[in-house]
mmCIF file of C-alpha atoms in Angstrom:
data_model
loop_
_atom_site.group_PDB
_atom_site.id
_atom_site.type_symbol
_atom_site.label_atom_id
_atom_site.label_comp_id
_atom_site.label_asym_id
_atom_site.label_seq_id
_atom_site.Cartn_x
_atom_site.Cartn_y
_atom_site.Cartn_z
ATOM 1 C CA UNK A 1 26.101 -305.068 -2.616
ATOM 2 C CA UNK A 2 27.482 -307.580 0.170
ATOM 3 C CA UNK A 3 30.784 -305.344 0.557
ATOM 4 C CA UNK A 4 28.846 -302.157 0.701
ATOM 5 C CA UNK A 5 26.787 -303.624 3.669
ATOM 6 C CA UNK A 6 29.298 -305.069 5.302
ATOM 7 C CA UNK A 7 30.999 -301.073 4.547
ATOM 8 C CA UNK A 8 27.333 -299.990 6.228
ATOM 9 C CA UNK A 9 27.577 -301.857 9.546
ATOM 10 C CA UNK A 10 31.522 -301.445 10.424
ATOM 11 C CA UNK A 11 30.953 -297.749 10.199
ATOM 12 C CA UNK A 12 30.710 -295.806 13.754
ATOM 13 C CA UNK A 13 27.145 -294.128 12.586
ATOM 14 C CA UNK A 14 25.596 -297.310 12.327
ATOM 15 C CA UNK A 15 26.885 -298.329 16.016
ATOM 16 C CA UNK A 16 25.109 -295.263 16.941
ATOM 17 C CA UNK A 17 22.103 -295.934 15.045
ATOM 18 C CA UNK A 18 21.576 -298.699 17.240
ATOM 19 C CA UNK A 19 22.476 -297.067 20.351
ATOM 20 C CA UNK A 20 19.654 -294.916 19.170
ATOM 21 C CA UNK A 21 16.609 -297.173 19.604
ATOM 22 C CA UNK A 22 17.640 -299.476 21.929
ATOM 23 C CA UNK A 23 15.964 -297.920 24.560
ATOM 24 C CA UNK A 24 12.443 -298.619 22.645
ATOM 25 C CA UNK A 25 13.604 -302.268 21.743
ATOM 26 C CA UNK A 26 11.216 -303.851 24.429
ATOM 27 C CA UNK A 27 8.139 -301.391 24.098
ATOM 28 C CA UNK A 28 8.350 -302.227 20.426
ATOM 29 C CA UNK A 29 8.855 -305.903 20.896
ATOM 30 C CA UNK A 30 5.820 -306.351 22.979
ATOM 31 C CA UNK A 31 3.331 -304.401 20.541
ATOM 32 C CA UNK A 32 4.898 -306.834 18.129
ATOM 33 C CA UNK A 33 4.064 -309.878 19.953
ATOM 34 C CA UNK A 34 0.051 -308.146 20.706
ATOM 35 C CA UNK A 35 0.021 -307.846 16.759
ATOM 36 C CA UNK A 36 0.952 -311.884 16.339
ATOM 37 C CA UNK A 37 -1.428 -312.661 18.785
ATOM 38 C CA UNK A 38 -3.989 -310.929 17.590
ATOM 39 C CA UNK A 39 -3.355 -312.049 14.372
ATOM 40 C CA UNK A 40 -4.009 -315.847 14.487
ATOM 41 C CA UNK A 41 -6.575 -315.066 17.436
ATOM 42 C CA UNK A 42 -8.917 -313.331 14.429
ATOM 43 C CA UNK A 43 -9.341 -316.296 12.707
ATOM 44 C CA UNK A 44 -5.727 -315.919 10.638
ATOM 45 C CA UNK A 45 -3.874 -319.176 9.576
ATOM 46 C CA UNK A 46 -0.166 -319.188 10.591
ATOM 47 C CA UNK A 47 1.507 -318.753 7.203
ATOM 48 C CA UNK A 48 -0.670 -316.131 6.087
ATOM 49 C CA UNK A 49 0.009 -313.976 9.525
ATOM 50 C CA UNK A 50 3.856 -314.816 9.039
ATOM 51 C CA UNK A 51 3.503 -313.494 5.396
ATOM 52 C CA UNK A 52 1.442 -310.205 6.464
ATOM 53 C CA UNK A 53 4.311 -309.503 9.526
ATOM 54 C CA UNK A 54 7.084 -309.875 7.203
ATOM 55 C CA UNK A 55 5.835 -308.192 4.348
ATOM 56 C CA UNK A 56 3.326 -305.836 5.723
ATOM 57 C CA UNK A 57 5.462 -305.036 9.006
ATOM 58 C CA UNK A 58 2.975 -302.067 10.218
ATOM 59 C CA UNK A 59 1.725 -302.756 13.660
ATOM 60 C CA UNK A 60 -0.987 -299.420 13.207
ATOM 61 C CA UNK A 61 -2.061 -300.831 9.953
ATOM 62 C CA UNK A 62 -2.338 -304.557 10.645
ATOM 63 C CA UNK A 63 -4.267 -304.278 13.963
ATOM 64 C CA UNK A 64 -6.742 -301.676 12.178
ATOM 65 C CA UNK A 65 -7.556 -303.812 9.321
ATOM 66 C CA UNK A 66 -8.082 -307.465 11.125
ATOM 67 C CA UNK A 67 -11.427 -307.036 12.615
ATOM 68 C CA UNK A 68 -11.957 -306.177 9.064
ATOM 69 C CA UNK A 69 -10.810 -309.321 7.495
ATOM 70 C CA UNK A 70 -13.020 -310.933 10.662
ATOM 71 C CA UNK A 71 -16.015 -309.962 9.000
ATOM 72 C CA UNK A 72 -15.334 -310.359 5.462
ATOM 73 C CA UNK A 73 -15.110 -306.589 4.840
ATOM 74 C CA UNK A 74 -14.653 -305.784 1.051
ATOM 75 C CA UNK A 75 -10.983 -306.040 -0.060
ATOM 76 C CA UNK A 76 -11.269 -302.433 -1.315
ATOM 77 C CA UNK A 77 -12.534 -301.183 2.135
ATOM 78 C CA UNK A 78 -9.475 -303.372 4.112
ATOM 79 C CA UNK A 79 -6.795 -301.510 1.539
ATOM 80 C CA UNK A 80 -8.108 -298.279 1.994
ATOM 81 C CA UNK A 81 -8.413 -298.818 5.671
ATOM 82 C CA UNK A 82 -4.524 -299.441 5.709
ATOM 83 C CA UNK A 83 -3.956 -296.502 3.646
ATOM 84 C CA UNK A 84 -5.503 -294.111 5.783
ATOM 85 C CA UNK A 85 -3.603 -295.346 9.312
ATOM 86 C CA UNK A 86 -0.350 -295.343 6.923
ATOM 87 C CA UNK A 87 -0.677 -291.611 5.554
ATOM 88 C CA UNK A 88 1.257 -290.638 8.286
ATOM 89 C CA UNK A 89 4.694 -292.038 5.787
ATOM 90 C CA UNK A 90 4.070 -289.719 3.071
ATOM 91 C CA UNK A 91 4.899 -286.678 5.243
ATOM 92 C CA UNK A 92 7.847 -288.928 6.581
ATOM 93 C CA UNK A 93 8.975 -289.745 3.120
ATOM 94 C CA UNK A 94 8.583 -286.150 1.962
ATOM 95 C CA UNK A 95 11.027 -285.248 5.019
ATOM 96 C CA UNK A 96 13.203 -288.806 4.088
ATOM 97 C CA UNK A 97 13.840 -287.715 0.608
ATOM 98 C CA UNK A 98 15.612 -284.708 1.859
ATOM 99 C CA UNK A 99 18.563 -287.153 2.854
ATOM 100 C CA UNK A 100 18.250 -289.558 0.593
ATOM 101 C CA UNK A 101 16.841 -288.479 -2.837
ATOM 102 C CA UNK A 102 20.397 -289.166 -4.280
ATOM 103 C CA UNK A 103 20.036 -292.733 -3.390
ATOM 104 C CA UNK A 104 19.105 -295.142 -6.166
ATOM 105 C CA UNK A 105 15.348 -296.021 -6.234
ATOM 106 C CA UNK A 106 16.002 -299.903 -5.363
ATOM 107 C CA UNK A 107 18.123 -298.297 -2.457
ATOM 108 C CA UNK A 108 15.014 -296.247 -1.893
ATOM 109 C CA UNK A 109 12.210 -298.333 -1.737
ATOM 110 C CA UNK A 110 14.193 -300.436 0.943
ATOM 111 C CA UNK A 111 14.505 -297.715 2.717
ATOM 112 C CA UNK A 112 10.920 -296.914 2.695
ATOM 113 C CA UNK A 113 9.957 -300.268 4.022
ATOM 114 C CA UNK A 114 12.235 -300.282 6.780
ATOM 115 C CA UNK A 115 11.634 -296.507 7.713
ATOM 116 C CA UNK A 116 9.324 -295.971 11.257
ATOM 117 C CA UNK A 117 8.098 -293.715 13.928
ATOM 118 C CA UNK A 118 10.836 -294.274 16.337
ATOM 119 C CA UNK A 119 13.558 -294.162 13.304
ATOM 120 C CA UNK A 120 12.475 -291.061 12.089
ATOM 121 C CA UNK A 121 12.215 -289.186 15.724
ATOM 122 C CA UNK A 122 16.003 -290.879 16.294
ATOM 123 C CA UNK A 123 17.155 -289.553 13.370
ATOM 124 C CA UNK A 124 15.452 -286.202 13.499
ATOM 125 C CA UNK A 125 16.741 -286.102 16.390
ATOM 126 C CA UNK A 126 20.928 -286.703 15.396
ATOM 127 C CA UNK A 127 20.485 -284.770 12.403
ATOM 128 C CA UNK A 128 18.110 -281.596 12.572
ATOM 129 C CA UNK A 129 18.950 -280.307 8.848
ATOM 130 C CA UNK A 130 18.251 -281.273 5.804
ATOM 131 C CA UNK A 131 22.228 -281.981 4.781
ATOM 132 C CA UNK A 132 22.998 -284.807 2.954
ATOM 133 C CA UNK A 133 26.336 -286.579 5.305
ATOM 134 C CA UNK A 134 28.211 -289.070 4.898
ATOM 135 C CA UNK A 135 27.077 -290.740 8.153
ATOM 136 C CA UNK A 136 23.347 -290.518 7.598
ATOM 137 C CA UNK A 137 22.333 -293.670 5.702
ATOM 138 C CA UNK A 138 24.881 -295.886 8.176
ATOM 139 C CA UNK A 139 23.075 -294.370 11.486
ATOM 140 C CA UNK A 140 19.228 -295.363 9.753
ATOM 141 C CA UNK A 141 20.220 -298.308 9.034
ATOM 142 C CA UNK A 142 21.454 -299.225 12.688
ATOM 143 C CA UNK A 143 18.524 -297.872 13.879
ATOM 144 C CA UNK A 144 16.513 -300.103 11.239
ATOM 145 C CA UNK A 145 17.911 -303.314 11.607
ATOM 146 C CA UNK A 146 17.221 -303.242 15.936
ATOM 147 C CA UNK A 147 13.748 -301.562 15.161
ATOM 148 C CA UNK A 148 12.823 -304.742 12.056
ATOM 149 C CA UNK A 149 14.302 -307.090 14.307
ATOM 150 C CA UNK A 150 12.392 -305.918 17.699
ATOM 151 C CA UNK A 151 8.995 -306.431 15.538
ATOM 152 C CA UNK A 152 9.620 -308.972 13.838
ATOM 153 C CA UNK A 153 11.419 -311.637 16.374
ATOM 154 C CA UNK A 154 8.508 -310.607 19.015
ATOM 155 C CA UNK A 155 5.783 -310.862 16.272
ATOM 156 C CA UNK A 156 6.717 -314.103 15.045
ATOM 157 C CA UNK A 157 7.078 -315.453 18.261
ATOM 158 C CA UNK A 158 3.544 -314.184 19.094
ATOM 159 C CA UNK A 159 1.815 -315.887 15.853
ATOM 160 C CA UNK A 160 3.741 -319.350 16.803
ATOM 161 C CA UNK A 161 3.017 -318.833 20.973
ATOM 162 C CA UNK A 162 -1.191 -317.391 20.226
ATOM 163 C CA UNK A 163 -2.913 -320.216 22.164
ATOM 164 C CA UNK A 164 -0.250 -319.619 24.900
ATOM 165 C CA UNK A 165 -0.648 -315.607 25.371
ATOM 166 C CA UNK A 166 -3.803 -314.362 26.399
ATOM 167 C CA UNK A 167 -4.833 -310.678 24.688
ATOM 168 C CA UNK A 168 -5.508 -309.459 28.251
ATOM 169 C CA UNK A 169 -2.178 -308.950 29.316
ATOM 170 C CA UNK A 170 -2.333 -305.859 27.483
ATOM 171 C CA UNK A 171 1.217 -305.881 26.532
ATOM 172 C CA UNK A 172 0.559 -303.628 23.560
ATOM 173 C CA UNK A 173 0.360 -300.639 25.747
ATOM 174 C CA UNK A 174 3.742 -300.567 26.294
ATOM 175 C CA UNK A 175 4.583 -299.998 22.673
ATOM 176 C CA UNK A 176 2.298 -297.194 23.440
ATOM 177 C CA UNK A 177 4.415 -296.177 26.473
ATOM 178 C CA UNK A 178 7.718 -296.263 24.317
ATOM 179 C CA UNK A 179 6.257 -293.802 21.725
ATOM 180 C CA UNK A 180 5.416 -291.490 24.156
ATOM 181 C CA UNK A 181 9.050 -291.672 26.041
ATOM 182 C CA UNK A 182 10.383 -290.329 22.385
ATOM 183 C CA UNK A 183 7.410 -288.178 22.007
ATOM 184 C CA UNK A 184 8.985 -286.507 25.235
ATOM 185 C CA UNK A 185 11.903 -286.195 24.178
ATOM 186 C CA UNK A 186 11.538 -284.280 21.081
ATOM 187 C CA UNK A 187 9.752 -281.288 23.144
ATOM 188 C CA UNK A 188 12.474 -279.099 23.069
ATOM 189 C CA UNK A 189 11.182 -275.938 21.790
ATOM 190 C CA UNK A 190 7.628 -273.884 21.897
ATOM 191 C CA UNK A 191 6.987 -275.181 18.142
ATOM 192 C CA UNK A 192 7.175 -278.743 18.945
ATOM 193 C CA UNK A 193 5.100 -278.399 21.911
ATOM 194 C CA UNK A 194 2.627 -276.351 20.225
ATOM 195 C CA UNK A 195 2.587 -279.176 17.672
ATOM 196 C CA UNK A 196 1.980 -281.947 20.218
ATOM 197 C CA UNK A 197 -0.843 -280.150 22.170
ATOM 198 C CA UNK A 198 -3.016 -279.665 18.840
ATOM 199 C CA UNK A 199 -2.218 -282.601 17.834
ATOM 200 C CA UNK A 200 -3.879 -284.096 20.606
ATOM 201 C CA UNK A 201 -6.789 -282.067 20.845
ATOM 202 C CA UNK A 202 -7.544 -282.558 16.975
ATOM 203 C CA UNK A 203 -6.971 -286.956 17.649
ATOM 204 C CA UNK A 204 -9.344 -286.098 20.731
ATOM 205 C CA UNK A 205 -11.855 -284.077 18.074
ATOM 206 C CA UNK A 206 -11.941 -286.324 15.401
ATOM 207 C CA UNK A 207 -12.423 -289.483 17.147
ATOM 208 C CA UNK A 208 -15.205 -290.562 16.071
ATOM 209 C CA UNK A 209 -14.357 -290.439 12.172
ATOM 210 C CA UNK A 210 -14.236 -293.585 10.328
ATOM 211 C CA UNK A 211 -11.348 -295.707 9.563
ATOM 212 C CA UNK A 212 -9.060 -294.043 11.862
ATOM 213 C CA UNK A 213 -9.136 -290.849 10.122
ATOM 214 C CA UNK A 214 -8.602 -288.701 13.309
ATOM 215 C CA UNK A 215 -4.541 -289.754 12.999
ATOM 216 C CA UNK A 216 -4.364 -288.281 9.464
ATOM 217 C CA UNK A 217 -6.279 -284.760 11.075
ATOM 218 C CA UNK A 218 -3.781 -285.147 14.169
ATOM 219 C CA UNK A 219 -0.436 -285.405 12.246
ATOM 220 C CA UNK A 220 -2.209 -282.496 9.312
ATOM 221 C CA UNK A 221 -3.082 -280.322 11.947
ATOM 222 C CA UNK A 222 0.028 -280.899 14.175
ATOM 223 C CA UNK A 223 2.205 -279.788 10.661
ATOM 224 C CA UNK A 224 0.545 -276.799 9.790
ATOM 225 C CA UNK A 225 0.232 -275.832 13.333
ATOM 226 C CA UNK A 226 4.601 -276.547 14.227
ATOM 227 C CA UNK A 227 5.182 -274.478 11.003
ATOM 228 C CA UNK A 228 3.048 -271.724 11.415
ATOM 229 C CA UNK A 229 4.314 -270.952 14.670
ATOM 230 C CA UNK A 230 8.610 -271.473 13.211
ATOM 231 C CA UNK A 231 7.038 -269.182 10.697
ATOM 232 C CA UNK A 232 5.804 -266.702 13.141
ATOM 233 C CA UNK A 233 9.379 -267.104 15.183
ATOM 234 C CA UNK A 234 11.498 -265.868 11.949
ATOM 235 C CA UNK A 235 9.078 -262.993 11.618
ATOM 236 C CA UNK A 236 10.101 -261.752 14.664
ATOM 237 C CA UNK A 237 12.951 -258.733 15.034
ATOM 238 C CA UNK A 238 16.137 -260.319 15.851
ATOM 239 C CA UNK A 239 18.860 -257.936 17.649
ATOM 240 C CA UNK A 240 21.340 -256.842 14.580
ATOM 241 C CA UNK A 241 24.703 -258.512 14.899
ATOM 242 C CA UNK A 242 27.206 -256.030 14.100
ATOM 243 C CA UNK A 243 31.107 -256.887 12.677
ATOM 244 C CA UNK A 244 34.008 -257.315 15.116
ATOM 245 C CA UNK A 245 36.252 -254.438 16.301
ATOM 246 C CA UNK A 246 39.917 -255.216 16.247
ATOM 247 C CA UNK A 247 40.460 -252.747 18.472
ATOM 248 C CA UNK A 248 38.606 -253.846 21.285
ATOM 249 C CA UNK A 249 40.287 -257.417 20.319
ATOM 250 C CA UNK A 250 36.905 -258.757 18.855
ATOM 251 C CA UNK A 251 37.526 -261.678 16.544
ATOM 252 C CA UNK A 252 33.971 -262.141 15.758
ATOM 253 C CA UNK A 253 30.561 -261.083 15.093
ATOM 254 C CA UNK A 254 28.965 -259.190 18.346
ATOM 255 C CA UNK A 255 25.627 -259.723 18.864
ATOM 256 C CA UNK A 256 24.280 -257.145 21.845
ATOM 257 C CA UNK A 257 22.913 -258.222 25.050
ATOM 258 C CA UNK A 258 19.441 -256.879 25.550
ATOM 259 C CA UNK A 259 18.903 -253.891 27.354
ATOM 260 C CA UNK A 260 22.099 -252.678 26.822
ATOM 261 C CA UNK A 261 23.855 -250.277 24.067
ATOM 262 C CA UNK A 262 26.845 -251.583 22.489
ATOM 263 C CA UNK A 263 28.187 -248.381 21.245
ATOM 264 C CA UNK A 264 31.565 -248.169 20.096
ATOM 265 C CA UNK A 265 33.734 -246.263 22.264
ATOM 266 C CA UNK A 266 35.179 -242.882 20.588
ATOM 267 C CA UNK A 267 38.630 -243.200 19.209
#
């Protein structure tokens, strides 16, 4: 296991992996230091928010459940309070498992723990089909090891620096800011706008739902809405692509321009 991830990180992909993220190292960082603060400012002892950054290492899910825990909420109602602002990871494993369903569950599961927003979108992003390569698990795990390292350095430095770090400085908005800088970034195409405008419309709409619900309608209604309209695109006619003419020194397949006939000329 040692050689094969010392293999892993000597490999170009992972170099890029890295590359990858980097730019959303220091928005990540300082939601992770928010989340520390925030942690042992609720009433949390040190060990236990050490153990819950380490092991729970969702920034969404830890900050949603803590005023929870502040009250004495039911442990039922804190779980399923996590659950809900995590959702969003079974539609990203779903798309994962596409890549990496050959992997060996152990190989898996890590993979699911390390996996995030900003991962996915990078690697989404390098890879836009679903075809297993050989350069795929190097380039997440590049990506993974700046993204776990971001949180966790800035986190842990935020549970041991609380009494030092006032909650006002708002630093966790700039996590915020980061996601949207990739958010940008992945509007390429009418679908993916499409996607983003209901998505914020239906966030907007379901606000007021309990337990942060209105993410799960966001991301369920941003889905249905991207695929419906890459559905609608491939129902559209597409100009027919006719075989190449040797004797007009064609080597490939001719697709015609629009608005014009591309007739072959009378021998």
């Amino acid at each position: 296991m040692r050689q094969r991830a010392q293999g892993i990180a000597r490999d170009p992909a992972y170099r890029q992996g890295v590359q990858a993220v980097l730019a959303t190292m220091l928005g990540i960082a300082a939601w992770g230091l928010v989340t520390g603060v925030a942690m042992v400012k609720s009433g949390m002892s040190v060990p236990l928010a050490l153990f819950m950054s380490l092991i729970v290492y969702a920034g969404s899910a830890q900050l949603a459940v803590l005023p929870l825990m502040v009250v004495g909420a039911p442990l039922w109602v804190v779980w399923f309070t996590a659950i809900c602002v995590n959702l969003r990871f079974v539609i990203l494993s779903s798309m994962w498992r596409h890549y990496f369903s050959h992997l060996r569950r152990p190989h898996r599961l890590a993979l699911g723990y390390f996996s995030g927003d900003v991962i996915f979108v990078a690697f989404s992003q390098r890879f836009s089909t679903p075809e297993k390569t050989p350069e795929q698990l190097p380039f997440f795990w590049g990506a993974a090891t700046v993204n776990w390292l971001s949180w966790q350095i800035a986190s842990i430095a935020g549970i041991l620096l609380a009494h030092a770090i006032p909650l006002e400085w708002g630093l966790g908005f700039a996590g915020v800011l980061a996601l949207l800088g990739v958010l940008y970034s992945m509007l390429k195409d009418a679908a993916t706008w499409m996607a983003c405008v209901v998505a914020c419309g239906a966030a907007v709409a379901a606000f007021a739902l309990p337990l942060k619900l209105n993410i799960l309608v966001a991301i369920a209604a941003a889905v249905t809405a991207g695929l419906l309209m890459e559905a609608a695109q491939r129902l559209r006619p597409q100009p027919a692509i006719r075989p190449p003419d040797p004797a007009r020194g064609e080597k490939h397949p001719v697709m015609p321009l629009p608005g014009h006939a591309d007739t072959k000329e009378p021998r």
